[in-house]
XYZ file of C-alpha atoms in Angstrom:
787
model
C 156.122 -37.161 -31.708
C 156.010 -33.714 -33.277
C 159.377 -32.554 -32.121
C 161.550 -35.175 -33.895
C 159.558 -34.781 -37.083
C 160.086 -30.984 -37.023
C 163.758 -31.445 -36.369
C 164.225 -33.882 -39.194
C 162.409 -31.519 -41.595
C 164.794 -28.742 -40.797
C 167.851 -30.924 -41.114
C 166.722 -32.140 -44.461
C 166.813 -28.613 -45.790
C 169.931 -27.437 -43.857
C 172.576 -28.133 -46.449
C 170.491 -27.286 -49.470
C 172.522 -24.700 -51.382
C 171.806 -21.607 -53.299
C 171.850 -22.024 -57.106
C 175.315 -21.110 -58.331
C 176.917 -20.682 -61.710
C 179.838 -23.065 -60.702
C 181.630 -21.454 -63.656
C 185.184 -22.796 -63.816
C 187.875 -20.151 -63.786
C 191.076 -20.653 -65.761
C 193.800 -22.061 -63.592
C 196.998 -22.358 -65.461
C 199.024 -25.601 -65.142
C 196.529 -26.751 -62.465
C 197.786 -30.336 -62.556
C 201.549 -29.669 -62.734
C 201.728 -31.313 -66.242
C 204.560 -29.084 -67.208
C 207.389 -27.957 -65.032
C 206.297 -24.551 -63.648
C 207.902 -21.624 -65.445
C 206.970 -18.905 -62.871
C 205.454 -15.520 -63.378
C 201.828 -14.615 -63.300
C 200.821 -17.397 -65.711
C 202.437 -20.362 -63.934
C 203.502 -21.582 -60.437
C 206.537 -20.037 -58.810
C 208.614 -23.079 -57.972
C 211.032 -22.683 -55.070
C 214.565 -23.830 -55.245
C 214.195 -25.995 -52.004
C 211.931 -28.644 -50.510
C 209.606 -29.120 -53.504
C 209.763 -31.995 -56.039
C 208.022 -32.296 -59.505
C 206.858 -35.792 -58.926
C 206.347 -38.016 -62.013
C 205.764 -41.184 -59.938
C 202.481 -40.508 -58.204
C 199.629 -38.302 -59.561
C 195.949 -37.968 -59.204
C 195.212 -36.960 -62.784
C 197.750 -36.879 -65.597
C 201.356 -37.735 -65.056
C 202.761 -35.351 -62.345
C 201.999 -33.797 -59.006
C 203.789 -31.380 -56.631
C 205.422 -33.088 -53.582
C 206.801 -31.600 -50.327
C 208.221 -33.248 -47.277
C 209.340 -32.079 -43.883
C 210.768 -34.013 -40.830
C 212.366 -31.130 -38.638
C 213.788 -27.749 -38.692
C 212.144 -24.641 -40.035
C 209.173 -24.360 -42.287
C 209.417 -25.343 -45.914
C 209.739 -22.947 -48.811
C 206.439 -21.763 -50.301
C 204.935 -22.825 -53.679
C 202.855 -19.959 -55.110
C 200.245 -20.440 -57.762
C 199.657 -18.469 -60.961
C 197.363 -15.390 -60.966
C 193.811 -16.724 -61.005
C 191.227 -14.115 -62.021
C 188.142 -13.558 -59.868
C 185.100 -11.340 -59.776
C 184.678 -9.003 -56.817
C 182.100 -9.797 -54.093
C 181.494 -13.311 -55.407
C 181.247 -16.673 -53.651
C 184.024 -18.956 -54.855
C 185.064 -22.562 -54.146
C 188.739 -23.730 -54.497
C 189.131 -27.433 -54.957
C 192.386 -29.492 -55.071
C 193.442 -33.143 -54.425
C 195.836 -34.198 -51.660
C 197.850 -37.335 -51.011
C 199.679 -37.847 -47.651
C 202.239 -40.235 -46.217
C 203.154 -40.292 -42.508
C 201.350 -37.033 -41.934
C 201.210 -35.627 -38.422
C 199.253 -32.417 -39.075
C 197.665 -30.393 -41.887
C 199.567 -28.658 -44.620
C 199.244 -24.882 -44.980
C 197.157 -23.918 -47.961
C 196.350 -20.193 -47.996
C 194.481 -18.033 -50.410
C 195.633 -14.427 -50.934
C 193.448 -11.897 -52.802
C 194.864 -8.978 -54.858
C 193.560 -5.799 -56.567
C 194.295 -5.023 -60.104
C 197.202 -2.931 -58.908
C 198.704 -5.985 -57.253
C 197.989 -4.883 -53.739
C 196.856 -7.620 -51.315
C 193.263 -7.154 -50.156
C 191.517 -8.862 -47.311
C 192.780 -11.448 -44.850
C 194.716 -14.618 -45.572
C 192.301 -17.520 -46.032
C 193.078 -21.037 -44.923
C 191.566 -24.253 -46.196
C 190.490 -26.952 -43.766
C 192.342 -30.180 -44.244
C 191.636 -32.885 -41.564
C 194.343 -35.232 -42.659
C 194.574 -37.161 -39.346
C 197.707 -39.242 -38.894
C 199.463 -41.547 -41.294
C 198.887 -42.158 -44.941
C 195.830 -41.211 -47.015
C 195.234 -41.929 -50.702
C 194.021 -39.067 -52.913
C 191.141 -37.152 -51.440
C 189.450 -33.829 -52.449
C 189.743 -30.636 -50.317
C 187.479 -27.599 -50.775
C 187.749 -24.020 -49.544
C 184.706 -21.812 -49.906
C 185.394 -18.054 -49.616
C 184.001 -14.670 -50.648
C 186.049 -12.279 -52.655
C 186.774 -8.762 -51.520
C 184.888 -5.853 -53.191
C 188.084 -4.812 -54.909
C 189.559 -8.316 -55.633
C 190.849 -8.897 -59.168
C 192.789 -12.111 -58.769
C 193.960 -14.665 -56.224
C 197.157 -16.714 -55.548
C 197.332 -19.960 -53.579
C 200.327 -20.467 -51.324
C 201.407 -24.003 -50.286
C 203.936 -24.907 -47.557
C 204.530 -27.079 -44.443
C 204.752 -25.124 -41.070
C 207.090 -26.248 -38.299
C 204.386 -28.301 -36.561
C 203.777 -30.400 -39.663
C 205.765 -33.487 -40.728
C 205.337 -36.078 -43.421
C 205.079 -36.078 -47.225
C 202.323 -34.301 -49.073
C 201.360 -34.391 -52.735
C 199.059 -31.735 -54.366
C 197.322 -32.011 -57.729
C 194.480 -30.804 -59.930
C 193.631 -27.312 -58.593
C 190.337 -25.701 -59.741
C 188.339 -22.581 -58.909
C 184.621 -22.269 -59.497
C 182.784 -18.996 -59.226
C 179.181 -18.757 -57.909
C 176.706 -15.909 -58.081
C 177.497 -12.417 -56.645
C 177.338 -12.443 -52.884
C 173.979 -11.503 -51.314
C 175.926 -10.012 -48.435
C 178.943 -8.303 -49.881
C 181.883 -7.274 -47.656
C 181.913 -3.476 -46.895
C 184.740 -1.514 -48.411
C 187.624 -1.270 -46.033
C 186.839 -4.494 -44.255
C 187.891 -6.961 -42.938
C 190.641 -5.376 -40.888
C 193.024 -6.692 -38.257
C 192.669 -6.002 -34.575
C 195.742 -5.827 -32.273
C 195.288 -9.223 -30.657
C 192.918 -12.202 -30.407
C 189.292 -11.771 -29.515
C 187.411 -14.078 -27.232
C 183.850 -13.046 -26.214
C 184.000 -9.253 -27.175
C 181.330 -8.324 -29.732
C 182.044 -5.480 -32.148
C 180.842 -2.248 -30.655
C 179.142 0.284 -33.024
C 178.420 3.613 -31.211
C 178.808 7.349 -31.608
C 181.239 7.655 -28.721
C 182.079 11.339 -29.204
C 178.551 12.636 -29.983
C 179.434 13.862 -33.495
C 176.632 11.933 -35.307
C 179.233 9.539 -36.886
C 179.548 5.950 -35.617
C 182.765 4.458 -34.386
C 183.805 0.750 -34.224
C 185.422 -0.650 -31.078
C 186.595 -4.095 -29.987
C 188.433 -5.640 -27.038
C 191.376 -7.420 -28.633
C 194.416 -8.921 -26.815
C 195.207 -6.482 -24.015
C 193.825 -3.406 -25.725
C 190.699 -1.677 -26.942
C 191.041 -1.007 -30.658
C 188.991 1.776 -32.389
C 188.249 2.798 -35.902
C 186.054 5.200 -37.747
C 183.289 3.942 -39.997
C 185.710 3.614 -42.978
C 188.244 1.479 -40.913
C 190.683 4.207 -40.197
C 192.293 4.002 -36.724
C 190.835 6.546 -34.255
C 193.210 9.145 -32.734
C 194.532 7.900 -29.395
C 193.741 4.231 -30.050
C 194.409 1.491 -29.295
C 193.822 1.977 -25.609
C 196.504 -0.205 -24.029
C 195.912 -1.865 -20.645
C 199.317 -3.442 -20.199
C 197.503 -6.551 -19.101
C 197.412 -9.949 -20.789
C 194.012 -9.742 -22.395
C 190.442 -8.475 -22.459
C 188.103 -11.597 -22.402
C 184.560 -10.278 -21.966
C 182.438 -7.570 -23.629
C 183.229 -3.824 -23.745
C 180.427 -1.862 -21.957
C 179.662 1.649 -22.974
C 177.418 4.379 -21.478
C 177.457 8.065 -20.568
C 178.833 7.873 -16.965
C 179.382 11.482 -16.283
C 176.380 13.170 -17.966
C 178.379 15.006 -20.687
C 176.487 13.251 -23.598
C 179.474 11.272 -24.896
C 180.250 7.675 -24.016
C 182.739 6.126 -21.648
C 184.237 2.775 -22.303
C 184.644 0.021 -19.710
C 186.643 -3.214 -19.973
C 187.908 -5.962 -17.664
C 191.388 -7.612 -17.995
C 193.299 -10.745 -17.117
C 196.933 -10.194 -15.963
C 199.800 -12.389 -16.957
C 201.222 -13.889 -13.737
C 199.735 -15.871 -10.910
C 199.199 -13.726 -7.843
C 198.402 -10.646 -9.810
C 195.037 -8.942 -9.997
C 192.664 -8.469 -12.903
C 191.609 -4.909 -13.421
C 188.604 -2.948 -14.598
C 189.357 0.116 -16.786
C 187.162 3.082 -17.692
C 188.171 5.512 -20.373
C 186.705 8.722 -21.874
C 185.935 8.517 -25.498
C 189.234 10.341 -26.128
C 191.203 7.505 -24.591
C 192.007 9.425 -21.420
C 191.563 7.392 -18.255
C 188.341 8.229 -16.306
C 188.956 9.483 -12.844
C 189.181 6.720 -10.086
C 190.132 4.018 -12.597
C 191.526 1.373 -13.153
C 190.355 -0.640 -10.262
C 192.017 -3.923 -9.245
C 189.976 -6.934 -8.180
C 190.981 -9.414 -5.461
C 193.004 -12.562 -6.167
C 192.487 -15.812 -4.336
C 195.912 -16.782 -2.891
C 194.975 -20.435 -3.065
C 194.379 -20.372 -6.868
C 197.049 -21.257 -9.441
C 195.900 -18.650 -12.033
C 195.813 -14.891 -11.884
C 192.381 -13.291 -11.431
C 190.424 -12.431 -14.513
C 187.522 -10.061 -15.192
C 185.037 -11.974 -17.353
C 182.084 -9.638 -17.394
C 181.487 -5.873 -17.076
C 177.988 -4.417 -16.894
C 176.793 -0.772 -16.579
C 173.605 -0.266 -14.662
C 171.881 1.648 -11.888
C 171.885 -0.639 -8.795
C 171.143 2.034 -6.088
C 168.283 3.829 -7.782
C 169.886 7.283 -7.847
C 169.733 7.707 -11.551
C 173.474 7.338 -12.112
C 175.072 4.253 -13.571
C 177.307 1.882 -11.647
C 180.015 -0.385 -12.912
C 179.601 -4.174 -12.193
C 182.299 -6.764 -12.629
C 182.285 -10.528 -12.310
C 185.662 -12.260 -11.913
C 187.148 -15.757 -11.755
C 188.365 -15.452 -8.216
C 186.987 -18.494 -6.443
C 186.772 -20.142 -3.121
C 187.188 -23.804 -4.055
C 189.818 -24.316 -1.508
C 187.847 -22.662 1.296
C 188.008 -24.775 4.426
C 187.571 -22.421 7.379
C 188.235 -19.006 8.935
C 191.917 -19.229 7.862
C 190.835 -19.153 4.205
C 188.182 -16.519 3.884
C 185.992 -16.225 0.780
C 187.597 -14.133 -1.932
C 185.134 -11.510 -3.488
C 184.455 -11.860 -7.148
C 181.297 -9.681 -7.836
C 181.809 -5.970 -7.564
C 179.759 -2.820 -7.875
C 181.489 0.627 -8.118
C 180.234 4.050 -8.483
C 181.444 5.964 -11.662
C 184.238 7.539 -9.614
C 185.600 4.128 -8.678
C 184.339 3.988 -5.041
C 182.464 0.851 -3.915
C 178.756 0.943 -3.707
C 177.575 0.704 -0.102
C 175.917 -2.469 1.217
C 177.126 -6.083 0.491
C 179.579 -5.178 -2.283
C 181.805 -6.945 -3.177
C 180.496 -10.363 -2.609
C 181.736 -13.736 -3.615
C 181.995 -17.506 -3.509
C 182.792 -19.796 -6.436
C 184.365 -18.229 -9.520
C 182.347 -16.481 -12.276
C 183.633 -17.702 -15.720
C 180.432 -16.842 -17.606
C 178.672 -13.418 -17.598
C 176.626 -11.248 -15.278
C 173.147 -9.835 -16.079
C 171.407 -6.801 -14.628
C 167.724 -5.907 -14.676
C 164.629 -5.386 -12.588
C 163.886 -8.996 -11.741
C 161.584 -8.171 -8.804
C 159.529 -5.176 -10.188
C 160.763 -2.551 -7.679
C 162.208 -0.268 -10.325
C 165.884 -0.908 -9.371
C 168.232 -3.241 -11.186
C 168.944 -6.570 -9.612
C 172.084 -8.620 -10.500
C 172.174 -12.235 -11.563
C 174.973 -14.682 -12.213
C 175.929 -18.242 -12.267
C 179.136 -19.540 -10.683
C 181.530 -22.534 -10.933
C 179.169 -24.872 -9.137
C 175.450 -25.900 -9.124
C 174.126 -22.757 -7.621
C 172.583 -19.622 -9.153
C 172.533 -16.166 -7.623
C 170.329 -13.124 -7.622
C 171.253 -9.897 -5.711
C 169.379 -6.811 -4.881
C 171.092 -3.517 -5.782
C 172.415 -3.494 -2.191
C 174.561 -6.450 -2.871
C 172.658 -8.690 -0.594
C 170.886 -11.867 -1.898
C 167.293 -11.583 -2.792
C 164.893 -13.679 -0.714
C 165.197 -17.363 -1.637
C 168.563 -17.044 -3.369
C 170.958 -18.594 -3.943
C 169.392 -21.779 -5.210
C 170.893 -25.179 -6.032
C 170.102 -26.523 -9.440
C 169.773 -30.251 -10.122
C 168.493 -31.613 -13.282
C 164.901 -32.245 -11.916
C 164.580 -29.888 -8.982
C 166.141 -27.052 -7.041
C 167.055 -29.454 -4.279
C 168.793 -32.805 -4.337
C 171.493 -35.006 -3.048
C 174.982 -33.937 -4.160
C 176.220 -37.503 -3.879
C 173.495 -39.168 -6.016
C 171.783 -36.582 -8.219
C 172.745 -35.069 -11.521
C 173.491 -31.346 -11.276
C 173.297 -28.399 -13.545
C 176.549 -26.464 -13.060
C 177.023 -22.802 -14.152
C 180.791 -22.548 -14.969
C 180.183 -20.811 -18.293
C 176.681 -19.748 -17.891
C 175.543 -16.346 -19.185
C 172.003 -15.857 -17.798
C 169.441 -13.322 -19.221
C 166.277 -11.683 -17.807
C 163.009 -11.287 -19.767
C 159.295 -11.363 -19.416
C 158.674 -14.298 -21.733
C 154.915 -14.334 -21.671
C 154.006 -10.661 -21.187
C 152.420 -11.139 -17.812
C 154.494 -8.449 -16.088
C 156.819 -10.930 -14.201
C 160.401 -11.278 -15.319
C 162.011 -14.723 -15.756
C 165.554 -15.755 -15.142
C 166.841 -17.804 -18.192
C 170.058 -19.667 -18.037
C 171.906 -22.644 -19.763
C 174.340 -24.650 -17.700
C 176.525 -27.831 -17.817
C 175.018 -31.129 -16.866
C 177.400 -32.883 -14.556
C 177.207 -36.203 -12.777
C 176.718 -36.491 -9.035
C 179.383 -36.182 -6.345
C 182.870 -35.628 -7.502
C 182.167 -36.420 -11.195
C 183.090 -33.206 -13.018
C 182.809 -34.509 -16.542
C 180.396 -32.435 -18.567
C 177.740 -34.714 -19.898
C 175.332 -32.373 -21.595
C 173.757 -28.902 -21.660
C 170.647 -27.967 -19.665
C 168.373 -24.863 -20.033
C 166.442 -23.578 -17.015
C 163.768 -20.930 -16.602
C 163.171 -19.548 -13.176
C 160.646 -17.181 -11.497
C 161.967 -14.158 -9.570
C 161.822 -16.140 -6.253
C 163.968 -18.907 -7.827
C 161.192 -21.516 -8.181
C 161.081 -23.173 -11.686
C 158.621 -21.782 -14.131
C 155.798 -24.245 -14.947
C 156.991 -26.504 -17.718
C 160.638 -26.104 -16.753
C 160.603 -28.404 -13.746
C 163.181 -30.480 -15.572
C 165.938 -28.748 -17.577
C 165.675 -28.884 -21.393
C 168.626 -30.962 -22.612
C 170.931 -31.023 -25.475
C 172.453 -34.145 -27.155
C 175.776 -34.331 -25.266
C 179.136 -32.512 -25.697
C 181.251 -32.300 -28.892
C 184.427 -31.191 -27.127
C 185.546 -30.316 -23.612
C 187.964 -27.403 -24.130
C 187.498 -23.761 -25.250
C 183.882 -24.015 -24.411
C 181.433 -21.176 -25.356
C 179.500 -19.130 -22.998
C 176.082 -20.634 -23.303
C 174.305 -17.279 -23.623
C 170.585 -17.164 -24.697
C 169.115 -14.426 -26.872
C 165.406 -13.466 -26.609
C 162.838 -12.312 -29.150
C 159.300 -12.921 -30.466
C 160.271 -15.075 -33.469
C 156.760 -16.234 -34.542
C 155.054 -12.903 -33.644
C 152.534 -14.446 -31.312
C 153.073 -11.947 -28.549
C 155.247 -14.218 -26.488
C 159.055 -14.389 -26.486
C 161.251 -17.368 -27.531
C 164.603 -18.429 -26.067
C 167.340 -19.072 -28.741
C 170.358 -20.854 -27.395
C 173.286 -22.746 -28.805
C 174.562 -25.594 -26.716
C 177.625 -27.836 -26.476
C 176.257 -30.455 -28.892
C 176.547 -28.483 -32.112
C 172.844 -27.589 -32.178
C 170.890 -24.331 -31.804
C 167.372 -24.320 -30.506
C 164.379 -22.032 -30.025
C 162.096 -22.741 -26.998
C 158.625 -21.242 -26.265
C 157.979 -20.002 -22.776
C 156.438 -23.393 -21.842
C 159.552 -25.357 -22.950
C 157.924 -26.668 -26.187
C 160.490 -26.636 -29.011
C 159.845 -24.204 -31.870
C 162.749 -25.643 -33.881
C 166.112 -27.222 -33.470
C 169.049 -27.157 -35.982
C 172.207 -29.200 -36.129
C 174.607 -26.622 -37.559
C 177.712 -28.725 -36.832
C 176.656 -31.647 -39.046
C 179.424 -33.918 -37.797
C 182.136 -31.341 -37.467
C 183.512 -30.248 -34.095
C 182.022 -26.705 -34.027
C 180.746 -24.426 -31.218
C 178.581 -21.442 -31.736
C 178.679 -17.909 -30.430
C 175.841 -16.205 -28.649
C 173.221 -15.474 -31.284
C 171.859 -12.101 -32.256
C 168.414 -11.448 -33.619
C 167.053 -8.853 -36.165
C 165.570 -8.306 -39.533
C 168.670 -8.636 -41.851
C 166.942 -9.031 -45.171
C 164.215 -6.437 -44.945
C 161.311 -8.837 -45.067
C 159.824 -7.554 -41.711
C 160.437 -10.999 -40.176
C 163.261 -11.678 -37.773
C 166.374 -13.660 -38.479
C 168.981 -15.245 -36.205
C 172.664 -14.633 -36.781
C 175.569 -16.444 -34.979
C 179.199 -17.364 -35.520
C 180.916 -20.809 -35.309
C 184.373 -21.827 -34.381
C 186.537 -24.965 -34.166
C 187.759 -25.590 -30.633
C 189.662 -28.641 -31.490
C 192.057 -28.303 -34.491
C 191.296 -24.702 -35.011
C 190.792 -25.235 -38.704
C 187.228 -26.437 -38.982
C 184.666 -25.131 -41.491
C 183.712 -21.997 -39.383
C 181.515 -19.291 -40.667
C 178.672 -16.812 -39.996
C 175.277 -18.400 -39.972
C 171.973 -16.856 -40.820
C 168.638 -18.552 -40.019
C 164.991 -17.596 -40.752
C 162.634 -17.203 -37.897
C 161.548 -20.844 -38.409
C 165.200 -22.115 -38.061
C 165.801 -22.753 -41.831
C 169.117 -21.629 -43.271
C 169.058 -18.270 -45.262
C 170.254 -18.517 -48.763
C 173.886 -17.676 -49.101
C 174.820 -18.548 -45.445
C 177.052 -19.517 -43.759
C 179.346 -16.630 -44.797
C 182.997 -17.869 -44.816
C 185.539 -16.387 -42.320
C 189.023 -17.177 -41.373
C 189.669 -20.168 -39.110
C 189.312 -21.048 -36.292
C 186.261 -18.897 -36.480
C 184.019 -16.619 -34.381
C 183.580 -16.985 -30.607
C 181.962 -13.582 -29.873
C 178.435 -12.682 -30.657
C 178.071 -10.678 -33.964
C 176.573 -7.216 -34.014
C 173.735 -5.770 -36.132
C 174.113 -1.987 -36.694
C 174.326 0.781 -39.262
C 178.106 1.392 -39.055
C 178.445 3.895 -41.837
C 175.143 5.642 -41.305
C 173.902 4.999 -44.770
C 170.545 3.852 -43.718
C 171.250 0.146 -44.455
C 171.972 -2.480 -41.842
C 175.426 -4.134 -41.501
C 176.459 -7.432 -39.879
C 179.764 -7.195 -37.935
C 181.661 -10.150 -36.657
C 185.081 -10.565 -35.033
C 187.143 -13.751 -35.472
C 189.008 -15.453 -32.719
C 192.293 -14.517 -34.329
C 191.369 -10.820 -34.502
C 189.856 -10.039 -37.898
C 186.804 -7.671 -38.115
C 184.367 -8.513 -40.908
C 181.573 -6.127 -41.975
C 178.892 -7.282 -44.434
C 176.358 -5.020 -46.099
C 172.765 -6.293 -46.018
C 169.789 -5.490 -48.156
C 167.689 -4.439 -45.054
C 167.006 -0.897 -44.009
C 168.424 -0.026 -40.536
C 165.447 -0.135 -38.215
C 166.264 -0.360 -34.450
C 162.689 -1.449 -33.767
C 163.383 -4.576 -35.836
C 166.530 -5.475 -33.724
C 165.349 -7.004 -30.538
C 168.748 -8.546 -29.627
C 171.309 -6.777 -31.859
C 174.677 -7.492 -30.036
C 176.244 -9.670 -27.371
C 174.330 -9.439 -24.012
C 171.555 -7.428 -25.735
C 172.857 -3.824 -25.472
C 176.075 -1.811 -25.066
C 175.644 -1.761 -21.377
C 175.633 -5.534 -21.429
C 172.566 -5.761 -19.278
C 171.378 -9.088 -20.904
C 167.855 -7.877 -20.114
C 165.113 -7.879 -22.802
C 163.122 -4.668 -22.874
C 159.619 -5.358 -24.094
C 157.543 -3.513 -26.581
C 155.648 -1.520 -23.968
C 158.973 0.009 -22.924
C 160.167 1.140 -26.343
C 161.181 4.720 -27.009
C 158.214 7.050 -27.780
C 158.573 10.522 -29.211
C 154.856 11.190 -29.674
C 154.860 13.876 -26.924
C 157.449 15.983 -28.732
C 156.363 19.539 -29.703
C 157.388 22.879 -30.993
C 156.489 26.385 -29.746
C 157.579 29.985 -29.720
C 158.414 31.776 -26.507
C 156.859 35.030 -27.811
C 153.731 34.469 -29.866
C 152.889 37.969 -31.045
C 156.169 39.625 -32.078
C 156.093 42.770 -34.347
C 158.314 43.560 -37.314
C 162.008 43.767 -36.272
C 161.421 41.963 -33.073
C 162.836 38.505 -32.261
C 161.286 35.398 -30.762
C 162.702 31.998 -29.860
C 161.435 28.626 -31.150
C 161.783 25.656 -28.922
C 161.801 22.142 -30.392
C 161.242 19.788 -27.413
C 162.068 16.213 -27.969
C 160.293 14.216 -25.337
C 160.770 10.440 -25.041
C 157.930 9.189 -22.908
C 158.760 5.485 -23.489
C 160.663 3.413 -20.924
C 163.737 2.585 -23.053
C 166.600 4.979 -23.931
C 166.865 6.321 -27.506
C 170.198 4.911 -28.540
C 170.004 5.643 -32.330
C 170.612 8.925 -34.154
C 167.671 11.379 -34.569
C 167.753 14.021 -37.330
C 165.840 17.326 -37.506
C 165.279 19.610 -40.524
C 163.737 23.013 -40.224
C 163.130 25.427 -43.251
C 161.895 28.918 -42.142
C 158.811 30.246 -43.779
C 158.683 33.715 -45.448
C 158.138 36.519 -43.091
C 160.969 35.680 -40.620
C 164.760 35.444 -40.663
C 167.105 33.225 -38.749
C 169.360 35.015 -36.236
C 172.812 33.770 -37.099
C 174.563 31.366 -34.777
C 171.510 31.120 -32.456
C 170.796 27.380 -33.086
C 171.716 25.611 -29.795
C 171.245 22.150 -28.325
C 172.603 20.464 -25.217
C 173.957 17.575 -27.298
C 174.442 16.402 -30.894
C 175.561 18.295 -33.976
C 174.038 21.469 -35.275
C 174.272 22.922 -38.834
C 172.718 26.287 -39.713
C 174.414 26.997 -43.093
C 172.504 27.954 -46.269
C 169.383 29.042 -44.401
C 168.491 25.459 -43.486
C 168.541 24.419 -39.879
C 169.625 20.899 -39.042
C 170.406 18.943 -35.898
C 171.401 15.344 -35.289
C 172.180 13.417 -32.125
C 171.505 10.569 -29.765
C 169.340 11.316 -26.750
C 170.447 8.183 -24.866
C 169.046 8.339 -21.402
C 167.826 11.919 -21.499
C 164.010 11.864 -21.409
C 163.732 15.402 -22.778
C 166.000 17.873 -24.666
C 165.252 21.364 -25.995
C 166.730 22.541 -29.227
C 166.275 26.312 -29.655
C 166.852 29.092 -32.122
C 165.880 32.733 -32.607
C 164.161 34.411 -35.522
C 163.496 38.049 -36.458
C 160.131 39.042 -37.915
C 160.689 40.636 -41.321
C 157.118 41.120 -42.551
C 155.063 44.187 -41.752
C 151.862 42.386 -42.474
C 149.548 41.017 -39.841
C 149.711 37.309 -40.444
C 149.902 33.799 -38.777
C 153.297 32.350 -39.561
C 153.578 28.584 -39.175
C 156.967 27.007 -38.724
C 157.269 23.190 -39.122
C 160.151 20.912 -38.171
C 160.575 17.386 -39.573
C 161.899 14.759 -37.237
C 163.468 11.627 -38.731
C 162.994 9.128 -35.936
C 164.836 6.265 -37.840
C 162.400 3.713 -36.275
C 158.836 5.188 -36.763
C 159.450 7.167 -39.885
C 159.061 10.890 -40.153
C 157.036 13.057 -37.699
C 156.358 16.722 -37.906
C 155.662 19.352 -35.222
C 154.459 22.909 -35.959
C 154.968 26.079 -33.961
C 153.377 29.390 -34.896
C 153.502 33.210 -34.282
C 150.980 35.876 -34.985
C 153.188 38.528 -36.596
C 152.290 42.075 -35.818
C 149.251 40.950 -33.886
C 147.887 42.479 -30.675
C 147.353 40.714 -27.420
C 143.943 41.454 -25.935
C 141.985 40.210 -22.955
C 138.294 39.601 -22.931
C 136.345 41.078 -19.937
C 135.123 38.780 -17.356
C 131.354 38.771 -17.265
C 129.550 37.500 -14.256
C 126.483 35.443 -15.155
C 123.494 36.064 -12.985
């Protein structure tokens, strides 16, 4: 009885809104009561298609009427200049009347600076007019103004897919309070194509201590600096149709910058998808691209849906994994052998020895890689386009007990009579939910009827032990409330974090019913939220982190409309208990966001930003009031990390710099002699240090820096003005030495202490001190034998 009551409580508070000014903004001739005169203070009336209608009006005596039956799009009616405040939540309202309508009209909002330059993306209002005739009804568009916006204009027209007669009347604009999460200067910006499941990537790809922003869009990888300027050499063009899945980044060749991996879909049936790897400069990495197989019995070209970087053979180097849509649905004997669809290559493009590649039914979801069995080597898990789940050792051969069949109530069943859990779009994750040292395999699948019934009835969440048996409490899959729509389905990708800070991890997952839920390790429901509220909306994979600086975790996800493409999409933010954060959802362009957002410090200002990419290729960046603290970002991007491992790394495996130290190689130099100081950064934790560290060292009196002697194996050094600085990302390196030489300038006999300050970004500042005994003498005490 407690679960429904909890759910109702959350729903009751869902649509409560933040207090707003709702201050009306002057909108000249908003009801068309005078014939438009044009210019900034009135509507610009086109010479074709539009009628000043005095027979039908909502308020007053006139409305604006436009009709279309065939041919090209109609002319556009543009509104007066309507003043707005920058970084403010606004609501545009108007009234609409339709006759014989077949589709929605185009109502777009354009923003402008005081200089008259358009800023930000074109915004579209959602008008679900249906078919036929509708009496007057109100339409609202909620949007956030750009940081440099000064006024807006509304553009009305009928596109070529729209027929019927439409009347518009009584426009109004209301301003709310300043946005709690303002858009960052320079954003949003436009990518080179549509974006499916690729999260924005924030990383220092060239090891210069400045972050870059990457995205897989269309058939290219786009790249910008932190201000939104295009990177030299970008976009990286594949020549293929599109990049569907996540970009994966890591240092594959040990040179301390990052390589970029992406999988593609080609344009024609019979052609092969490819996996590309580039250097950060955009140059192709040696041995790439690699083509994947194509099933000759399939109608579509092969498509790489998932790329993961991990060490599957235990040699310390990373391999490139790829899951593809090649399938064996038409397999019927030796004349139609299974087409491989799960690959593992070395960094040079050669296949890993063992069972690679392997395959059976197609992989439309995503692959995960982590140490499922506890042997210290990554295992590989995936779902496929049937009711089986797979787990492979790094050798490419199935782990004992795998694959397993997944029915609603058991791992075994009767295909003809039992309801199945099918994994067409499944994106499994790996995590130790209860901290007992054993990893779990967490996955959300489609609930399908028995036999040849392929209609998706529902969503089902499963939690499995490493041997494939169901975790206690999960003998029956946790179910959703049905399916909103059966096309353009999301990847049902869980995210993992300790939301209630009880030492155990929760599973946060959005399903096909328009709900997002948080489950405890025993399947009890922490909370459930109906974000769709009657609209046809799907959600992206969620990300989790502290976005408001309150030391509690929040959940962030995007929504999109898979049906009309013009639903009320946005970026959602929830508190750890599932209640909506004030000011959310943040509005974005339609049809919305399919890819997971990203939480990162893009501009390296110490504050956290939220990044999200819309389906149509717009990259939004919002500033938050939270400081950037990687330790408070347990699931910051799609598939957990830039390698796309989808494996949660627990607290015991966090980076740890406590063993770092500083020392001099010569501890008793004399005046005029030199010695070398070594700052040894030592990460004794189990997880890589993926954020920027900063060192500051001011020399004490009595010694002088030897010019140009500051060296480091990676990162950026600065030795100007007598102040020594270093910044860099250690990544997978457990230890690095930063060194410099000094000359002793004092003639006195003295102990000189030299302290370096290390800004860890996660655990505050730590200091390490080295010392020399200037002009001292080394002496040895005699050995005395005790009788």
